[in-house]
């Protein structure tokens, strides 16, 4: 009523009711909004539009009502849309919140899963590979905690040396994942020791929102047990194969050892047999009368032939370089085993710079050297070397090498015994032939003289003239003396061989003894056309010797000089030296061939033909044994066709020496050939 008659009265009430329609539409939607709109129209029409309390508004009221309806509908539509948007927003917010809670839960579960995963998981950020995550297993493997925030290079100093930094750089730079099987890691155990651990490893690049590589994710799965089991199986397989190869090699070695009695041929064939089954290189070094010779260098590759010829020149030097690998077993009689040969050890084994260069060219990585022993001494050394194959000798290989060396040594010793037996048979037959001939030599003239004496008796019924009998007796006595000397030589050899030849040591002067022996040989020397020249010096030489045996030594040497002197002068000298004296017997006769000198003092050895010169070949052997029994030694120097010089080196024993000690030395000497 208040606005009746005012120009704007028809529209003013609608503003209030328009708000009510808007509120109804906001909270209730189309239904409440339309109902509110109809009620608003009725109220406005009845109470605010002329005529009042009448449903028929005027023209102006009708227009206002139409405008109100249009605005109410628009407002309702807007309110409904806003309401729908609000509800949709609420639903979206609820879904977002639920999704956020679910994401947080999933993140927590994923973090827990990564943290407790049975594999190693790391997340690295940036080109410097900074740890942003490291799970418990990775911390355990690395042997430390607190890796997050640290660079890999700083946290793990060994990573760069083993190539992991370069690998991460490659993955980060190229964006290409890396996968590796059984990659080795150094694992630090709680007690501080480091153990190799093997992982199946994956390095996967991670990308940011812009699609560029932002870091690297690493996943590792511990396969140490599987790797160790595989390695053990492979090792067992190799050991089985090696055992089969060694058994086959041992069987083949039996055929090689039985194929020849020549030691050098056997050793050469054995060296070639073991390559390449048991060695890439095999050296054989032989011991020969105090000298050492590299007999064989066996190898597999044809291109190593030139190097093998060089290696033949680099043998053993026991006195100059006892640390040389094959020399150690030779000197100590024990095998040498170097499983992993280092450059430092190779330098110790080398004789000089040239030898070191050759060793380096061989490329040895593992060595076994075993001596071939017989009667407590080394006969040869086998050196087995692994080089280009990369294999290494195990303790089982050392056992095999020792057994192989034992068999070769046994074969060589058996061959030696066989040769010695053959030689003994030969010497026996030769000795029997010579002995029978030598024994017949005095018996034949003795028999002839006895027969002649018998004929004289038959021709002379009365007494036979004294001069005739004396002549026959002289010849018989001479032949009996020769026969006695031969028998005495055989008895001496028997006593020496059995160790029953004892010495009766007494103090005596050497010069009178030598003069006496020389006087006994004057007649024999004149018959041979030789003259005996004696030089005993002005200083008396006194020692403790066996008189009879020393006479026998001098007699053998003078008799030998007369026999082979070709009628030339024979010189006998006594040369005093510190602690002893040298008895020198020099002739200018036929001399001795160089190849005969080493065996000249052996039993039944002869440097000349028995057809041209008689004797059993025992005189010099007995001389050597007697001289050595008295603590001295005898040696010879000779040139074929120019004569020989025998030197007896005697020690002047002090009085009071034990005879038993000298007898013992005789027994020891009797054991030598």
XYZ file of C-alpha atoms in Angstrom:
673
model
C 0.000 0.000 0.000
C 2.926 2.128 0.688
C 4.009 2.249 -2.968
C 0.519 2.778 -4.484
C 0.381 5.696 -6.877
C 4.175 5.775 -7.347
C 5.493 5.334 -10.916
C 7.754 2.451 -10.093
C 5.327 0.665 -7.835
C 4.433 -2.101 -10.282
C 7.979 -3.383 -10.412
C 9.255 -2.840 -6.947
C 7.641 -5.861 -5.224
C 9.052 -8.245 -7.760
C 12.600 -7.487 -6.681
C 11.969 -8.955 -3.260
C 10.190 -12.019 -4.600
C 12.810 -12.457 -7.310
C 15.322 -13.006 -4.498
C 13.003 -15.567 -2.923
C 12.748 -17.419 -6.242
C 16.548 -17.289 -6.564
C 16.998 -18.709 -3.063
C 14.384 -21.422 -3.708
C 16.062 -22.341 -6.990
C 19.549 -22.384 -5.298
C 18.468 -24.691 -2.514
C 15.618 -26.660 -4.077
C 15.993 -26.604 -7.790
C 13.278 -26.144 -10.378
C 10.336 -27.396 -8.287
C 10.644 -25.081 -5.285
C 11.709 -22.236 -7.558
C 8.587 -22.543 -9.795
C 6.349 -22.882 -6.740
C 7.924 -19.796 -5.173
C 7.532 -17.944 -8.472
C 3.780 -18.757 -8.675
C 3.207 -17.769 -5.055
C 5.165 -14.593 -5.643
C 2.976 -13.745 -8.685
C -0.202 -14.336 -6.728
C 0.929 -12.250 -3.776
C 2.140 -9.395 -5.943
C -1.019 -9.472 -8.054
C -3.347 -9.467 -5.071
C -1.521 -7.158 -2.765
C 0.699 -4.965 -4.849
C -0.930 -4.450 -8.240
C -3.933 -2.328 -8.974
C -6.721 -3.205 -8.399
C -5.776 -4.801 -5.122
C -7.176 -8.161 -4.159
C -7.960 -8.825 -7.775
C -6.395 -11.476 -9.957
C -6.656 -9.415 -13.087
C -3.812 -6.974 -13.148
C -3.684 -4.050 -15.373
C -1.587 -3.659 -18.468
C 1.350 -2.387 -16.533
C 1.033 -5.124 -13.945
C 0.788 -7.765 -16.600
C 3.947 -6.548 -18.209
C 5.664 -6.469 -14.829
C 4.506 -9.993 -14.098
C 5.787 -11.272 -17.461
C 9.115 -9.622 -16.847
C 9.165 -11.113 -13.367
C 8.464 -14.603 -14.756
C 11.192 -14.268 -17.361
C 13.686 -13.017 -14.794
C 12.572 -15.670 -12.316
C 13.031 -18.412 -14.873
C 16.455 -17.107 -15.808
C 17.398 -16.707 -12.180
C 16.117 -20.191 -11.396
C 18.025 -21.674 -14.284
C 21.140 -19.868 -13.125
C 20.581 -20.975 -9.556
C 19.996 -24.580 -10.633
C 23.156 -24.452 -12.736
C 25.089 -22.982 -9.838
C 23.620 -25.581 -7.548
C 24.593 -28.366 -9.953
C 28.038 -26.868 -10.297
C 28.372 -26.677 -6.532
C 27.251 -30.246 -6.146
C 29.602 -31.346 -8.921
C 32.371 -29.395 -7.297
C 31.615 -31.018 -3.970
C 31.631 -34.403 -5.595
C 34.873 -33.610 -7.384
C 36.455 -32.322 -4.218
C 35.332 -35.436 -2.387
C 36.728 -37.610 -5.146
C 39.930 -35.578 -5.184
C 40.274 -35.917 -1.455
C 39.598 -39.640 -1.665
C 42.074 -39.943 -4.513
C 44.615 -37.955 -2.535
C 44.144 -40.180 0.484
C 44.375 -43.229 -1.749
C 47.486 -41.846 -3.448
C 49.086 -41.148 -0.094
C 48.236 -44.658 1.020
C 49.576 -46.091 -2.225
C 52.701 -43.966 -1.875
C 53.154 -45.203 1.671
C 52.606 -48.795 0.544
C 54.986 -48.319 -2.405
C 57.613 -46.735 -0.157
C 57.221 -49.583 2.300
C 57.394 -52.058 -0.559
C 60.547 -50.438 -1.965
C 62.099 -50.125 1.482
C 61.472 -53.751 2.432
C 61.863 -55.167 -1.063
C 64.055 -58.301 -1.347
C 66.154 -56.480 -3.927
C 68.304 -53.373 -4.015
C 66.478 -50.222 -5.155
C 67.975 -46.763 -5.543
C 66.788 -43.492 -7.053
C 69.391 -41.040 -8.290
C 68.749 -37.460 -9.332
C 70.621 -35.191 -11.672
C 73.817 -35.628 -13.691
C 75.885 -36.009 -10.520
C 73.745 -38.969 -9.446
C 72.622 -37.840 -6.025
C 70.813 -40.449 -3.918
C 67.151 -39.569 -3.351
C 66.232 -43.052 -2.172
C 68.078 -46.174 -1.034
C 66.243 -49.119 0.466
C 67.387 -51.257 3.373
C 68.885 -54.032 1.255
C 70.955 -51.566 -0.736
C 72.192 -49.964 2.498
C 73.140 -53.427 3.746
C 74.939 -54.229 0.509
C 76.822 -50.924 0.515
C 77.733 -51.435 4.165
C 76.483 -48.013 5.233
C 73.346 -45.927 5.805
C 72.523 -42.266 5.202
C 73.113 -42.391 1.456
C 70.217 -40.043 0.653
C 71.540 -36.648 -0.354
C 75.023 -37.916 -1.203
C 76.589 -38.317 -4.629
C 77.420 -41.860 -5.702
C 81.038 -40.879 -6.320
C 81.293 -39.495 -2.783
C 79.332 -42.232 -1.015
C 80.939 -45.183 -2.811
C 84.616 -44.484 -3.632
C 85.029 -47.821 -5.436
C 82.201 -47.075 -7.898
C 84.344 -45.025 -10.273
C 87.207 -47.529 -10.258
C 84.830 -50.349 -11.172
C 83.183 -48.360 -13.972
C 79.780 -47.729 -12.367
C 80.021 -43.931 -12.627
C 80.708 -44.168 -16.349
C 77.772 -46.565 -16.689
C 75.398 -44.179 -14.870
C 76.656 -41.294 -17.001
C 75.843 -43.274 -20.135
C 72.309 -44.127 -18.979
C 71.660 -40.517 -17.946
C 73.078 -39.092 -21.176
C 71.483 -41.498 -23.665
C 68.291 -42.403 -21.829
C 68.890 -46.065 -22.704
C 68.433 -48.574 -19.902
C 71.270 -50.910 -18.873
C 70.815 -54.531 -17.883
C 73.666 -56.646 -16.532
C 73.775 -60.198 -15.199
C 75.910 -61.231 -12.220
C 77.589 -57.831 -11.845
C 80.164 -57.959 -9.031
C 79.929 -55.564 -6.078
C 82.270 -55.320 -3.077
C 80.113 -56.002 -0.027
C 81.429 -54.835 3.342
C 80.471 -57.294 6.068
C 79.777 -56.252 9.682
C 83.229 -57.451 10.735
C 84.831 -55.123 8.172
C 85.842 -57.759 5.636
C 84.922 -57.252 1.992
C 83.174 -59.985 0.029
C 82.285 -60.072 -3.640
C 78.501 -60.018 -4.152
C 76.831 -60.598 -7.508
C 73.670 -58.767 -8.651
C 71.448 -58.903 -11.686
C 71.382 -55.161 -12.283
C 69.029 -52.762 -14.095
C 69.679 -49.032 -14.494
C 66.514 -47.336 -15.824
C 66.358 -43.625 -16.714
C 63.636 -41.582 -14.988
C 62.011 -38.591 -16.736
C 60.477 -35.338 -15.542
C 57.264 -33.628 -16.693
C 59.079 -32.234 -19.714
C 60.011 -35.758 -20.830
C 63.733 -35.184 -20.260
C 65.882 -37.609 -18.254
C 66.002 -36.357 -14.672
C 67.701 -39.246 -12.962
C 68.383 -42.976 -12.841
C 66.527 -45.726 -11.010
C 68.562 -48.763 -10.106
C 67.263 -52.249 -9.334
C 69.480 -55.093 -8.220
C 68.694 -58.673 -7.266
C 71.212 -60.696 -5.267
C 72.265 -63.779 -7.218
C 75.454 -64.480 -5.254
C 74.355 -67.950 -4.185
C 73.407 -68.867 -7.732
C 76.671 -67.480 -9.113
C 78.736 -69.291 -6.487
C 76.782 -72.484 -7.102
C 77.350 -72.102 -10.842
C 81.024 -71.375 -10.309
C 81.301 -74.384 -8.032
C 79.571 -76.552 -10.606
C 81.830 -75.195 -13.349
C 84.873 -75.742 -11.143
C 83.749 -79.274 -10.384
C 83.176 -79.907 -14.078
C 86.627 -78.557 -14.905
C 88.165 -80.664 -12.147
C 86.432 -83.775 -13.476
C 87.594 -82.984 -16.994
C 91.093 -82.214 -15.718
C 91.126 -85.468 -13.743
C 90.095 -87.402 -16.856
C 92.751 -85.602 -18.875
C 95.373 -86.330 -16.193
C 94.363 -89.997 -16.070
C 94.635 -90.233 -19.849
C 97.952 -88.389 -19.776
C 99.250 -90.723 -17.076
C 98.208 -93.738 -19.141
C 99.909 -92.307 -22.239
C 103.025 -91.535 -20.221
C 103.371 -95.238 -19.447
C 103.652 -95.984 -23.157
C 106.213 -93.196 -23.601
C 108.297 -94.374 -20.654
C 108.286 -97.929 -21.957
C 109.148 -96.918 -25.509
C 112.860 -96.302 -25.016
C 115.772 -96.849 -22.662
C 117.433 -93.629 -23.784
C 116.924 -91.026 -21.040
C 117.062 -88.007 -23.323
C 114.529 -89.474 -25.755
C 112.171 -90.280 -22.877
C 112.476 -86.790 -21.396
C 111.922 -85.094 -24.758
C 108.888 -87.245 -25.517
C 107.416 -86.611 -22.050
C 107.803 -82.846 -22.478
C 105.950 -82.974 -25.786
C 103.273 -85.266 -24.318
C 102.185 -82.881 -21.544
C 101.584 -79.992 -24.001
C 98.830 -78.770 -24.153
C 96.922 -81.090 -21.786
C 98.924 -80.122 -18.717
C 101.032 -77.152 -19.840
C 101.385 -74.454 -22.471
C 105.179 -74.714 -22.144
C 107.338 -77.502 -20.745
C 111.085 -77.158 -20.038
C 113.439 -80.055 -19.297
C 116.765 -79.258 -17.626
C 119.266 -82.106 -17.344
C 122.043 -82.601 -14.780
C 125.261 -83.953 -16.310
C 128.346 -84.532 -14.173
C 127.990 -81.251 -12.289
C 126.889 -79.297 -15.360
C 123.383 -78.309 -16.389
C 121.866 -78.388 -19.833
C 118.415 -77.382 -21.069
C 117.419 -80.436 -23.026
C 113.974 -79.569 -24.388
C 111.497 -76.690 -24.677
C 108.091 -78.038 -25.737
C 105.306 -75.690 -26.873
C 102.040 -75.789 -28.820
C 101.815 -72.701 -31.005
C 103.924 -72.720 -34.190
C 104.600 -68.990 -33.837
C 106.531 -69.688 -30.607
C 109.241 -71.711 -32.363
C 111.699 -68.810 -32.406
C 111.071 -68.059 -28.750
C 111.608 -71.737 -27.901
C 115.067 -71.643 -29.506
C 115.917 -68.613 -27.378
C 114.675 -70.368 -24.233
C 117.014 -73.286 -24.901
C 119.908 -70.927 -24.197
C 118.524 -69.829 -20.810
C 119.098 -72.898 -18.657
C 119.995 -73.386 -15.009
C 122.590 -71.354 -13.092
C 122.639 -72.936 -9.611
C 125.720 -71.038 -8.492
C 125.007 -67.757 -10.264
C 121.258 -67.550 -9.707
C 119.798 -70.033 -7.192
C 116.424 -68.190 -7.144
C 115.641 -69.227 -10.727
C 112.375 -71.217 -10.688
C 113.687 -74.566 -12.055
C 116.885 -74.183 -10.025
C 115.077 -74.183 -6.664
C 113.820 -77.787 -7.028
C 117.250 -78.809 -8.319
C 119.062 -77.436 -5.276
C 116.541 -78.409 -2.599
C 114.980 -81.522 -4.110
C 111.511 -80.092 -3.469
C 108.841 -79.048 -6.012
C 107.974 -75.412 -6.693
C 104.350 -74.292 -7.149
C 103.417 -70.715 -8.078
C 99.663 -70.584 -8.668
C 99.591 -66.904 -9.672
C 102.899 -65.608 -11.005
C 103.317 -61.878 -10.377
C 105.627 -59.555 -12.326
C 107.753 -59.210 -9.194
C 108.226 -62.976 -8.927
C 109.060 -63.156 -12.632
C 111.765 -60.543 -12.091
C 113.203 -62.608 -9.210
C 113.320 -65.710 -11.400
C 115.174 -63.935 -14.231
C 118.955 -64.275 -14.619
C 119.301 -60.830 -16.171
C 117.391 -58.204 -18.159
C 117.470 -60.293 -21.346
C 116.159 -63.345 -19.516
C 113.388 -61.231 -17.942
C 112.370 -60.024 -21.385
C 112.113 -63.634 -22.559
C 110.040 -64.594 -19.487
C 107.694 -61.690 -20.155
C 107.405 -62.755 -23.784
C 106.429 -66.255 -22.666
C 103.650 -64.660 -20.605
C 103.760 -67.191 -17.767
C 100.863 -66.911 -15.302
C 101.346 -70.139 -13.319
C 104.351 -72.441 -12.790
C 105.136 -75.880 -11.395
C 108.723 -77.187 -11.309
C 109.457 -80.702 -10.025
C 112.825 -82.459 -9.702
C 113.440 -85.979 -10.952
C 115.102 -87.671 -7.983
C 117.116 -90.879 -7.865
C 119.326 -92.116 -5.041
C 118.843 -88.834 -3.201
C 120.078 -86.575 -5.992
C 118.428 -84.578 -8.763
C 118.792 -85.981 -12.264
C 116.642 -83.413 -14.074
C 113.933 -80.794 -13.555
C 110.555 -80.619 -15.300
C 109.068 -77.094 -15.510
C 105.386 -76.825 -16.456
C 104.068 -73.379 -17.412
C 100.583 -72.040 -18.133
C 100.672 -68.883 -20.246
C 98.340 -68.010 -23.126
C 95.599 -70.437 -22.013
C 95.123 -68.426 -18.810
C 94.857 -71.566 -16.681
C 96.388 -71.848 -13.214
C 97.943 -74.815 -11.445
C 96.035 -76.101 -8.412
C 97.318 -78.218 -5.512
C 95.814 -81.227 -7.311
C 97.955 -80.385 -10.342
C 101.027 -80.299 -8.108
C 100.208 -83.800 -6.823
C 99.870 -84.988 -10.413
C 103.164 -83.348 -11.441
C 104.978 -85.001 -8.524
C 103.526 -88.403 -9.440
C 104.488 -87.896 -13.079
C 108.020 -86.933 -12.021
C 108.179 -89.971 -9.745
C 107.241 -92.268 -12.607
C 109.735 -90.658 -14.960
C 112.435 -90.884 -12.280
C 111.592 -94.529 -11.667
C 111.701 -95.233 -15.378
C 115.058 -93.478 -15.724
C 116.417 -95.311 -12.694
C 115.198 -98.645 -14.054
C 116.755 -97.817 -17.404
C 119.985 -96.894 -15.631
C 119.941 -100.134 -13.652
C 119.244 -102.056 -16.833
C 122.143 -100.347 -18.588
C 124.373 -100.947 -15.595
C 123.317 -104.579 -15.546
C 124.079 -104.873 -19.239
C 127.364 -103.081 -18.694
C 128.129 -105.367 -15.755
C 127.416 -108.388 -17.911
C 129.611 -106.934 -20.632
C 132.364 -106.164 -18.156
C 132.018 -109.608 -16.633
C 132.319 -111.290 -20.002
C 135.169 -109.023 -20.991
C 136.840 -109.560 -17.636
C 136.454 -113.320 -17.857
C 137.992 -113.225 -21.290
C 140.838 -110.948 -20.175
C 141.319 -112.750 -16.866
C 141.480 -116.155 -18.512
C 143.978 -114.760 -20.995
C 146.030 -112.982 -18.306
C 146.040 -116.024 -16.026
C 147.149 -118.215 -18.875
C 149.969 -115.807 -19.742
C 152.186 -116.771 -16.753
C 150.899 -120.341 -16.639
C 151.906 -121.118 -20.221
C 155.645 -120.303 -19.888
C 155.636 -121.920 -16.427
C 154.169 -125.084 -17.931
C 156.661 -124.983 -20.816
C 159.602 -124.553 -18.425
C 158.377 -127.471 -16.285
C 158.046 -129.612 -19.397
C 161.554 -128.562 -20.490
C 162.861 -129.369 -16.988
C 161.196 -132.793 -17.234
C 162.913 -133.425 -20.528
C 166.244 -132.390 -19.007
C 165.668 -134.899 -16.229
C 165.003 -137.628 -18.751
C 168.128 -136.726 -20.713
C 170.365 -136.597 -17.635
C 170.128 -139.756 -15.542
C 172.447 -138.151 -13.053
C 172.374 -134.750 -11.359
C 171.297 -131.760 -13.537
C 173.713 -128.838 -13.684
C 172.887 -126.125 -11.158
C 172.887 -123.325 -13.697
C 170.195 -125.126 -15.755
C 167.928 -125.605 -12.735
C 168.514 -122.019 -11.613
C 167.473 -120.707 -15.033
C 164.245 -122.699 -14.962
C 163.538 -121.612 -11.385
C 164.009 -117.925 -12.232
C 161.526 -118.139 -15.064
C 159.057 -120.085 -12.901
C 159.444 -117.655 -10.012
C 158.782 -114.704 -12.338
C 155.630 -116.285 -13.740
C 154.394 -117.271 -10.278
C 154.981 -113.677 -9.175
C 152.886 -112.383 -12.087
C 150.182 -114.904 -11.278
C 150.267 -113.825 -7.631
C 149.922 -110.167 -8.630
C 146.858 -110.967 -10.748
C 145.259 -112.929 -7.928
C 146.088 -110.146 -5.454
C 144.401 -107.588 -7.713
C 141.245 -109.706 -7.845
C 141.305 -110.138 -4.086
C 141.743 -106.399 -3.597
C 138.741 -105.670 -5.837
C 136.694 -108.172 -3.879
C 137.729 -106.616 -0.551
C 137.025 -103.098 -1.808
C 133.589 -104.069 -3.160
C 132.622 -105.695 0.135
C 134.166 -102.934 2.279
C 136.528 -105.361 4.033
C 139.817 -103.772 2.980
C 141.357 -102.297 6.147
C 144.375 -100.036 6.424
C 147.298 -100.276 8.829
C 148.291 -96.646 9.288
C 151.792 -95.882 10.533
C 154.125 -92.921 10.548
C 156.603 -93.105 7.683
C 158.659 -90.968 5.342
C 157.528 -91.003 1.731
C 160.834 -90.469 -0.115
C 162.549 -93.748 0.931
C 159.396 -95.681 0.040
C 159.332 -94.171 -3.450
C 163.072 -94.849 -3.934
C 162.556 -98.479 -2.977
C 159.726 -98.941 -5.477
C 161.766 -97.190 -8.180
C 164.701 -99.534 -7.529
C 162.425 -102.537 -7.980
C 161.399 -101.244 -11.419
C 164.898 -100.408 -12.697
C 165.296 -103.713 -14.505
C 161.767 -103.571 -15.975
C 162.342 -100.002 -17.154
C 165.672 -100.856 -18.796
C 164.035 -103.739 -20.644
C 161.398 -101.291 -21.926
C 164.084 -98.779 -22.917
C 163.002 -96.179 -20.365
C 164.939 -94.395 -17.672
C 163.521 -93.572 -14.239
C 164.155 -90.049 -12.952
C 163.375 -89.359 -9.295
C 163.095 -85.935 -7.649
C 162.081 -86.122 -3.976
C 163.259 -82.656 -2.949
C 165.301 -81.653 0.047
C 162.487 -81.468 2.638
C 161.451 -84.790 4.216
C 157.772 -85.630 3.737
C 156.357 -87.516 6.705
C 152.773 -88.674 7.091
C 150.547 -91.393 8.464
C 149.797 -93.940 5.743
C 149.512 -97.681 5.126
C 152.999 -98.652 3.920
C 152.034 -101.718 1.886
C 149.068 -100.000 0.244
C 151.074 -96.874 -0.522
C 153.807 -99.059 -2.081
C 151.051 -100.678 -4.144
C 149.871 -97.239 -5.342
C 153.356 -96.105 -6.355
C 154.089 -99.500 -7.936
C 150.870 -99.385 -10.014
C 151.607 -95.894 -11.307
C 155.284 -96.610 -12.137
C 154.390 -99.945 -13.700
C 151.700 -98.195 -15.763
C 154.190 -95.531 -16.890
C 156.768 -98.177 -17.917
C 154.126 -100.194 -19.802
C 152.771 -97.255 -21.835
C 155.876 -95.024 -21.910
C 157.166 -96.234 -25.313
C 160.728 -96.332 -23.972
C 160.815 -92.626 -23.112
C 162.046 -91.222 -19.798
C 159.730 -91.472 -16.793
C 159.778 -88.743 -14.136
C 158.661 -89.236 -10.553
C 158.489 -86.166 -8.280
C 157.418 -85.392 -4.746
C 155.947 -81.857 -4.455
C 155.210 -80.683 -0.890
C 152.043 -78.563 -0.586
C 150.220 -77.026 2.362
C 148.806 -79.843 4.463
C 150.121 -82.626 2.246
C 152.226 -83.767 -0.703
C 151.712 -84.476 -4.406
C 153.254 -87.598 -5.945
C 153.607 -86.898 -9.679
C 154.383 -89.668 -12.195
C 154.993 -88.367 -15.714
C 155.591 -90.409 -18.881
C 155.999 -89.409 -22.505
C 154.228 -92.401 -23.971
C 151.103 -93.096 -25.972
C 148.811 -90.843 -23.928
C 145.089 -91.264 -23.377
C 142.189 -90.244 -25.616
C 139.960 -87.481 -24.136
C 136.833 -89.661 -24.243
C 138.589 -92.309 -22.140
C 139.709 -89.983 -19.333
C 136.385 -89.854 -17.378
C 136.232 -93.655 -17.047
C 139.940 -94.325 -16.647
C 139.761 -95.093 -12.912
C 136.740 -97.416 -13.191
C 136.688 -101.157 -12.635
C 137.881 -103.202 -15.617
C 138.276 -100.003 -17.639
C 141.034 -99.843 -20.213
C 142.076 -96.910 -22.363
C 143.906 -99.221 -24.803
C 143.235 -102.527 -26.523
C 143.895 -105.652 -24.445
C 145.426 -107.261 -27.532
C 148.290 -104.772 -27.534
C 148.682 -104.339 -23.778
C 148.026 -106.917 -21.102
C 146.414 -106.487 -17.713
C 142.997 -106.798 -16.094
C 142.187 -103.084 -16.122
C 142.131 -103.017 -12.301
C 145.369 -101.261 -11.399
C 144.159 -97.677 -11.656
C 140.815 -98.551 -10.046
C 142.594 -100.090 -7.046
C 144.946 -97.106 -6.959
C 142.060 -94.639 -6.787
C 140.254 -96.575 -4.071
C 143.405 -96.917 -1.935
C 144.304 -93.234 -2.282
C 140.765 -92.133 -1.412
C 140.729 -94.503 1.561
C 143.827 -92.725 2.883
C 142.074 -89.352 2.541
C 143.607 -88.278 -0.768
C 142.667 -88.301 -4.416
C 144.234 -89.130 -7.762
C 143.841 -87.346 -11.069
C 145.271 -87.564 -14.562
C 146.183 -85.133 -17.324
C 146.957 -86.548 -20.737
C 147.270 -85.716 -24.401
C 146.971 -88.487 -26.932
C 150.423 -89.330 -28.342
C 152.251 -87.015 -25.910
C 152.153 -88.900 -22.634
C 150.294 -88.744 -19.319
C 150.764 -87.209 -15.895
C 149.250 -88.920 -12.857
C 149.077 -86.888 -9.643
C 148.380 -88.457 -6.251
C 147.351 -85.853 -3.664
C 148.095 -87.193 -0.189
C 147.223 -85.636 3.146
C 149.843 -85.689 5.879
C 147.758 -87.215 8.690
C 148.795 -86.385 12.242
C 149.813 -89.252 14.496
C 147.043 -90.795 16.578
C 144.432 -90.962 13.793
C 141.856 -93.690 14.052
C 142.304 -96.537 11.625
C 138.635 -97.331 11.877
C 137.774 -93.927 10.444
C 139.940 -94.663 7.426
C 138.349 -98.073 7.059
C 134.938 -96.452 7.099
C 135.940 -94.112 4.290
C 137.063 -97.170 2.332
C 133.638 -98.728 2.845
C 131.975 -95.557 1.616
C 134.278 -95.402 -1.361
C 133.526 -99.038 -2.180
C 129.922 -98.115 -2.810
C 130.876 -95.822 -5.707
C 131.418 -97.316 -9.168
